[in-house]
Amino acid sequence: MQKLTVLVTGASGFIGSHLLAYLLERQYKVIALTRQRNKSSDHPDLYWVNHFEQIETTQIDYVVNLAGENIGAKRWTESRKQQLIESRVAMTQKLYEWLDVHQIFPKCIISGSAIGYYGIDPNEQWAVSCDENTPPQAIFMSELCQKWEQMALKFTAQNTKIIRLGVVFGHGGILPQMLLPIRLNTVGRIASGRQPIVWIHIQDVLSAIEFLFTSDQAQKVYNLVAPEQSNQQQFVKVAAKILKRKPLLPMPKCIFELMLGEQSQLILNGQFVEPKALVEYGFQFQYPTLESALKDILTRHQ
């Protein structure tokens, strides 16, 4: 039987590199599009390309579109904001136009987005939980996600599903930075500590993507977040218990506002988000709780 082929954009990023290994393990052929090839990753069913014109096959069964600059890597100047938009929207447009020109219609295209779509709670009460029908806001992180999603959904001939990702926990990504002050036994609570941390284990991201490949639901948007809601203080408590630490120093919000300006919203604010569509359609989370996720990452993979 012929192997199914998956095209992955943003293939050398944190999620992309894990996805390549996951798909190859499950006997898919993978075309990995990236500006920075991971030269250590060689496999007979893995084909690295730097641009769409290098792709030699028209047999593409699934696409996972993850390309985009890291939103937290640099301060949000006006030019940086433009870079963040361009890296997502332009790549998404190129992908769909290339598919269009070559008359390729994959069974499903999974296109990335983020829970930043739902914005923040200006009142810092965090009393509600957002689902896939919650409207966006007129702030940068929300507008970025809107533009990214709109470009993907503009191409109505394709079967596109949008994944709004929470903070992805695994080896690499942002988690090591979040854990560092706890490991060093210094900073515990940040600001009130009540601000949401909306997360998902990398393994649940990978299995949710494969789940959506073959899901025949009409739903277009899916929140990829764990079902358990956690705030920053709870995150510290669980991580400190697993790491056997007691970080006591609180960090006032003004320090982050001073250092990061508008970008501090990523740390100090946000919204609770629930995976309503995934749960309704029967997806089973392997790591539904913060404790199970952090225990797996911090103990099994030491």
Short mmCIF file of C-alpha atoms in Angstrom, two decimals:
data_model
loop_
_atom_site.label_atom_id
_atom_site.label_comp_id
_atom_site.label_asym_id
_atom_site.label_seq_id
_atom_site.Cartn_x
_atom_site.Cartn_y
_atom_site.Cartn_z
CA MET A 1 0.00 0.00 0.00
CA GLN A 2 1.30 3.45 -0.93
CA LYS A 3 2.35 5.61 2.00
CA LEU A 4 0.41 8.83 2.67
CA THR A 5 2.41 12.02 2.07
CA VAL A 6 2.37 15.00 4.44
CA LEU A 7 3.81 18.43 3.61
CA VAL A 8 4.94 20.31 6.75
CA THR A 9 5.86 24.01 6.63
CA GLY A 10 7.89 25.44 9.52
CA ALA A 11 9.37 21.94 9.80
CA SER A 12 12.48 22.88 11.80
CA GLY A 13 10.59 24.72 14.54
CA PHE A 14 9.79 23.25 17.96
CA ILE A 15 6.44 21.72 16.97
CA GLY A 16 7.52 20.98 13.39
CA SER A 17 10.59 18.96 14.36
CA HIS A 18 8.54 16.84 16.80
CA LEU A 19 5.85 16.38 14.14
CA LEU A 20 8.37 15.06 11.58
CA ALA A 21 9.53 12.33 13.99
CA TYR A 22 5.91 11.48 14.92
CA LEU A 23 4.79 11.14 11.29
CA LEU A 24 7.82 9.12 10.18
CA GLU A 25 7.28 6.74 13.08
CA ARG A 26 3.74 6.22 11.81
CA GLN A 27 4.90 5.38 8.27
CA TYR A 28 4.00 8.63 6.51
CA LYS A 29 6.18 10.13 3.79
CA VAL A 30 7.10 13.68 4.84
CA ILE A 31 8.09 16.73 2.80
CA ALA A 32 9.69 19.19 5.24
CA LEU A 33 9.71 22.83 4.13
CA THR A 34 12.05 25.07 6.09
CA ARG A 35 14.68 27.77 5.74
CA GLN A 36 16.92 25.91 8.20
CA ARG A 37 17.23 22.21 7.57
CA ASN A 38 18.09 20.07 10.59
CA LYS A 39 20.97 18.20 8.97
CA SER A 40 20.98 15.49 11.62
CA SER A 41 17.50 14.37 10.52
CA ASP A 42 17.96 11.91 7.66
CA HIS A 43 15.35 9.28 6.87
CA PRO A 44 14.43 7.54 3.60
CA ASP A 45 10.86 8.92 3.79
CA LEU A 46 11.89 12.49 4.69
CA TYR A 47 12.44 15.06 1.93
CA TRP A 48 13.82 18.52 2.84
CA VAL A 49 12.96 21.53 0.65
CA ASN A 50 13.62 25.27 0.99
CA HIS A 51 10.83 26.43 -1.31
CA PHE A 52 7.72 24.99 -2.93
CA GLU A 53 9.27 24.77 -6.41
CA GLN A 54 11.61 22.02 -5.14
CA ILE A 55 8.68 19.70 -4.42
CA GLU A 56 8.61 17.05 -7.14
CA THR A 57 5.38 15.25 -6.35
CA THR A 58 1.73 16.25 -6.70
CA GLN A 59 0.65 13.46 -4.38
CA ILE A 60 0.16 15.36 -1.13
CA ASP A 61 -2.46 13.84 1.16
CA TYR A 62 -2.17 16.23 4.11
CA VAL A 63 -0.56 19.60 4.84
CA VAL A 64 0.42 21.03 8.23
CA ASN A 65 1.19 24.75 7.97
CA LEU A 66 3.24 25.85 11.00
CA ALA A 67 5.57 28.48 9.48
CA GLY A 68 5.96 31.73 11.43
CA GLU A 69 8.51 33.76 13.39
CA ASN A 70 8.62 33.18 17.17
CA ILE A 71 6.21 35.69 18.73
CA GLY A 72 8.17 35.93 21.99
CA ALA A 73 11.72 36.08 20.59
CA LYS A 74 12.10 39.87 20.24
CA ARG A 75 10.42 43.00 21.58
CA TRP A 76 7.33 44.08 19.64
CA THR A 77 8.51 47.15 17.75
CA GLU A 78 6.35 48.21 14.81
CA SER A 79 8.79 46.58 12.37
CA ARG A 80 8.86 43.38 14.46
CA LYS A 81 5.04 43.25 14.45
CA GLN A 82 5.13 43.52 10.66
CA GLN A 83 7.67 40.68 10.50
CA LEU A 84 5.46 38.47 12.66
CA ILE A 85 2.43 39.10 10.43
CA GLU A 86 4.39 38.72 7.19
CA SER A 87 6.07 35.45 8.26
CA ARG A 88 2.65 33.86 8.83
CA VAL A 89 0.36 35.46 6.27
CA ALA A 90 2.79 35.52 3.31
CA MET A 91 3.86 31.89 3.79
CA THR A 92 0.23 30.79 4.09
CA GLN A 93 -0.65 32.66 0.90
CA LYS A 94 2.32 31.11 -0.96
CA LEU A 95 1.29 27.64 0.20
CA TYR A 96 -2.30 27.93 -1.01
CA GLU A 97 -1.34 29.63 -4.28
CA TRP A 98 1.18 26.86 -5.00
CA LEU A 99 -1.47 24.20 -4.33
CA ASP A 100 -3.89 26.13 -6.53
CA VAL A 101 -1.47 26.45 -9.47
CA HIS A 102 -0.67 22.72 -9.39
CA GLN A 103 -4.31 21.74 -8.79
CA ILE A 104 -3.42 19.82 -5.61
CA PHE A 105 -6.28 19.25 -3.20
CA PRO A 106 -5.07 17.46 -0.03
CA LYS A 107 -7.58 15.51 2.03
CA CYS A 108 -7.02 18.06 4.80
CA ILE A 109 -4.87 21.13 5.51
CA ILE A 110 -4.12 21.93 9.15
CA SER A 111 -3.15 25.60 9.40
CA GLY A 112 -1.67 27.08 12.55
CA SER A 113 -2.95 29.88 14.74
CA ALA A 114 -2.88 30.59 18.47
CA ILE A 115 -5.11 31.29 21.45
CA GLY A 116 -3.83 34.87 21.25
CA TYR A 117 -6.86 35.16 18.94
CA TYR A 118 -9.01 35.60 22.07
CA GLY A 119 -6.87 38.44 23.41
CA ILE A 120 -6.82 39.45 27.08
CA ASP A 121 -9.14 40.35 29.94
CA PRO A 122 -8.67 44.12 30.44
CA ASN A 123 -10.29 43.83 33.90
CA GLU A 124 -7.96 40.97 34.94
CA GLN A 125 -10.85 38.96 36.39
CA TRP A 126 -10.49 35.89 34.11
CA ALA A 127 -13.97 34.73 35.08
CA VAL A 128 -14.96 33.33 31.66
CA SER A 129 -13.59 30.61 29.41
CA CYS A 130 -13.31 31.04 25.64
CA ASP A 131 -14.37 28.40 23.13
CA GLU A 132 -14.01 28.35 19.34
CA ASN A 133 -16.95 30.77 18.91
CA THR A 134 -15.59 33.51 21.21
CA PRO A 135 -14.89 36.69 19.17
CA PRO A 136 -11.42 38.22 18.73
CA GLN A 137 -10.23 41.60 20.05
CA ALA A 138 -8.73 44.80 18.67
CA ILE A 139 -5.22 44.17 20.03
CA PHE A 140 -2.09 43.06 18.18
CA MET A 141 -1.87 39.38 19.20
CA SER A 142 -5.52 38.87 18.27
CA GLU A 143 -5.23 40.75 14.95
CA LEU A 144 -2.14 38.70 14.06
CA CYS A 145 -4.09 35.46 14.48
CA GLN A 146 -7.11 36.84 12.61
CA LYS A 147 -5.02 37.77 9.56
CA TRP A 148 -3.28 34.38 9.59
CA GLU A 149 -6.57 32.48 9.78
CA GLN A 150 -8.35 34.66 7.22
CA MET A 151 -5.64 34.00 4.64
CA ALA A 152 -5.96 30.22 5.08
CA LEU A 153 -9.77 30.21 5.03
CA LYS A 154 -9.88 32.49 1.97
CA PHE A 155 -9.08 29.48 -0.23
CA THR A 156 -12.49 27.84 0.08
CA ALA A 157 -11.77 25.02 -2.41
CA GLN A 158 -9.45 23.45 0.16
CA ASN A 159 -10.49 21.48 3.25
CA THR A 160 -8.77 23.66 5.87
CA LYS A 161 -8.88 23.26 9.64
CA ILE A 162 -7.42 25.96 11.89
CA ILE A 163 -5.64 24.96 15.11
CA ARG A 164 -5.44 27.62 17.82
CA LEU A 165 -2.53 26.47 19.94
CA GLY A 166 -1.93 27.15 23.60
CA VAL A 167 1.59 27.19 25.10
CA VAL A 168 3.10 23.88 24.02
CA PHE A 169 4.96 22.03 26.80
CA GLY A 170 7.79 19.67 25.92
CA HIS A 171 11.58 19.60 25.67
CA GLY A 172 12.48 22.84 23.95
CA GLY A 173 10.01 25.61 23.21
CA ILE A 174 9.16 28.03 26.01
CA LEU A 175 8.89 25.58 28.94
CA PRO A 176 12.61 25.57 29.93
CA GLN A 177 12.47 29.40 30.27
CA MET A 178 9.30 29.17 32.37
CA LEU A 179 10.92 26.59 34.65
CA LEU A 180 14.29 28.31 35.06
CA PRO A 181 13.38 30.65 37.97
CA ILE A 182 11.70 27.70 39.72
CA ARG A 183 14.75 25.48 39.22
CA LEU A 184 16.91 28.31 40.60
CA ASN A 185 14.57 28.60 43.60
CA THR A 186 13.99 32.30 43.01
CA VAL A 187 10.82 33.74 41.43
CA GLY A 188 7.50 32.08 42.19
CA ARG A 189 4.42 34.22 41.67
CA ILE A 190 4.37 36.73 38.80
CA ALA A 191 2.03 39.71 39.31
CA SER A 192 -1.19 38.37 40.93
CA GLY A 193 -0.46 34.79 39.83
CA ARG A 194 -4.10 34.51 38.75
CA GLN A 195 -3.43 35.09 35.05
CA PRO A 196 -4.19 32.05 32.86
CA ILE A 197 -1.51 29.71 31.60
CA VAL A 198 -3.21 27.90 28.73
CA TRP A 199 -1.02 24.96 27.75
CA ILE A 200 -0.95 21.59 26.00
CA HIS A 201 1.57 18.72 26.01
CA ILE A 202 3.48 18.31 22.73
CA GLN A 203 2.28 14.68 22.42
CA ASP A 204 -1.34 15.81 22.54
CA VAL A 205 -0.62 18.41 19.83
CA LEU A 206 0.81 15.70 17.56
CA SER A 207 -1.99 13.21 18.11
CA ALA A 208 -4.63 15.97 17.74
CA ILE A 209 -3.16 16.93 14.36
CA GLU A 210 -3.37 13.31 13.17
CA PHE A 211 -6.88 13.03 14.66
CA LEU A 212 -7.95 16.06 12.59
CA PHE A 213 -6.48 14.61 9.37
CA THR A 214 -9.30 12.09 9.23
CA SER A 215 -12.04 13.84 11.22
CA ASP A 216 -15.04 14.36 8.93
CA GLN A 217 -16.57 17.14 11.03
CA ALA A 218 -17.59 20.39 9.31
CA GLN A 219 -15.97 22.37 12.16
CA LYS A 220 -13.23 24.69 10.84
CA VAL A 221 -11.53 25.84 14.07
CA TYR A 222 -10.13 23.80 16.97
CA ASN A 223 -8.55 24.96 20.22
CA LEU A 224 -5.49 22.79 20.91
CA VAL A 225 -5.31 23.29 24.67
CA ALA A 226 -5.51 20.92 27.64
CA PRO A 227 -8.93 20.52 29.29
CA GLU A 228 -7.62 21.47 32.75
CA GLN A 229 -7.49 25.21 33.41
CA SER A 230 -4.39 26.50 35.21
CA ASN A 231 -3.13 29.90 36.31
CA GLN A 232 0.45 31.06 36.81
CA GLN A 233 0.44 30.40 40.57
CA GLN A 234 -0.83 26.84 40.08
CA PHE A 235 1.86 26.24 37.45
CA VAL A 236 4.56 27.29 39.93
CA LYS A 237 3.06 25.13 42.69
CA VAL A 238 2.94 21.97 40.53
CA ALA A 239 6.37 22.51 38.93
CA ALA A 240 8.00 23.32 42.28
CA LYS A 241 6.55 20.16 43.83
CA ILE A 242 7.93 17.97 41.00
CA LEU A 243 11.31 19.75 41.02
CA LYS A 244 11.44 19.78 44.84
CA ARG A 245 11.92 23.54 45.05
CA LYS A 246 10.35 26.39 47.05
CA PRO A 247 10.64 29.59 45.01
CA LEU A 248 9.37 32.43 47.20
CA LEU A 249 10.11 35.75 45.47
CA PRO A 250 7.12 37.47 43.88
CA MET A 251 7.76 39.46 40.68
CA PRO A 252 5.63 42.63 40.32
CA LYS A 253 3.93 43.22 36.98
CA CYS A 254 5.56 46.65 36.54
CA ILE A 255 8.94 44.99 35.86
CA PHE A 256 7.55 43.06 32.88
CA GLU A 257 5.63 46.11 31.63
CA LEU A 258 8.80 48.17 31.77
CA MET A 259 10.94 45.53 30.04
CA LEU A 260 8.46 44.34 27.41
CA GLY A 261 5.78 46.98 26.96
CA GLU A 262 2.74 45.62 25.09
CA GLN A 263 4.44 42.22 24.73
CA SER A 264 4.15 41.74 28.51
CA GLN A 265 0.51 40.73 27.86
CA LEU A 266 1.87 37.29 26.90
CA ILE A 267 3.01 36.81 30.51
CA LEU A 268 0.64 38.98 32.53
CA ASN A 269 -2.72 38.48 30.85
CA GLY A 270 -4.66 36.27 28.44
CA GLN A 271 -7.90 34.31 28.63
CA PHE A 272 -8.88 30.84 29.79
CA VAL A 273 -9.59 28.67 26.74
CA GLU A 274 -11.28 25.29 26.48
CA PRO A 275 -10.90 22.57 23.80
CA LYS A 276 -14.64 22.37 23.25
CA ALA A 277 -14.61 21.04 19.66
CA LEU A 278 -11.90 18.41 20.26
CA VAL A 279 -13.73 17.08 23.32
CA GLU A 280 -17.11 17.04 21.53
CA TYR A 281 -15.64 15.02 18.65
CA GLY A 282 -14.11 12.42 20.96
CA PHE A 283 -10.42 13.31 21.07
CA GLN A 284 -8.69 11.65 24.05
CA PHE A 285 -5.99 13.70 25.80
CA GLN A 286 -2.98 11.69 26.97
CA TYR A 287 -1.99 14.50 29.37
CA PRO A 288 -5.21 16.26 30.48
CA THR A 289 -3.78 17.70 33.72
CA LEU A 290 -0.85 20.02 34.43
CA GLU A 291 0.62 17.54 36.90
CA SER A 292 0.54 14.64 34.43
CA ALA A 293 2.10 16.78 31.68
CA LEU A 294 4.92 18.23 33.81
CA LYS A 295 5.64 14.90 35.48
CA ASP A 296 6.07 13.27 32.08
CA ILE A 297 8.41 16.00 30.81
CA LEU A 298 10.41 16.52 34.01
CA THR A 299 10.79 12.95 35.24
CA ARG A 300 10.51 10.51 32.36
CA HIS A 301 12.83 12.52 30.11
CA GLN A 302 15.43 13.77 32.58
#
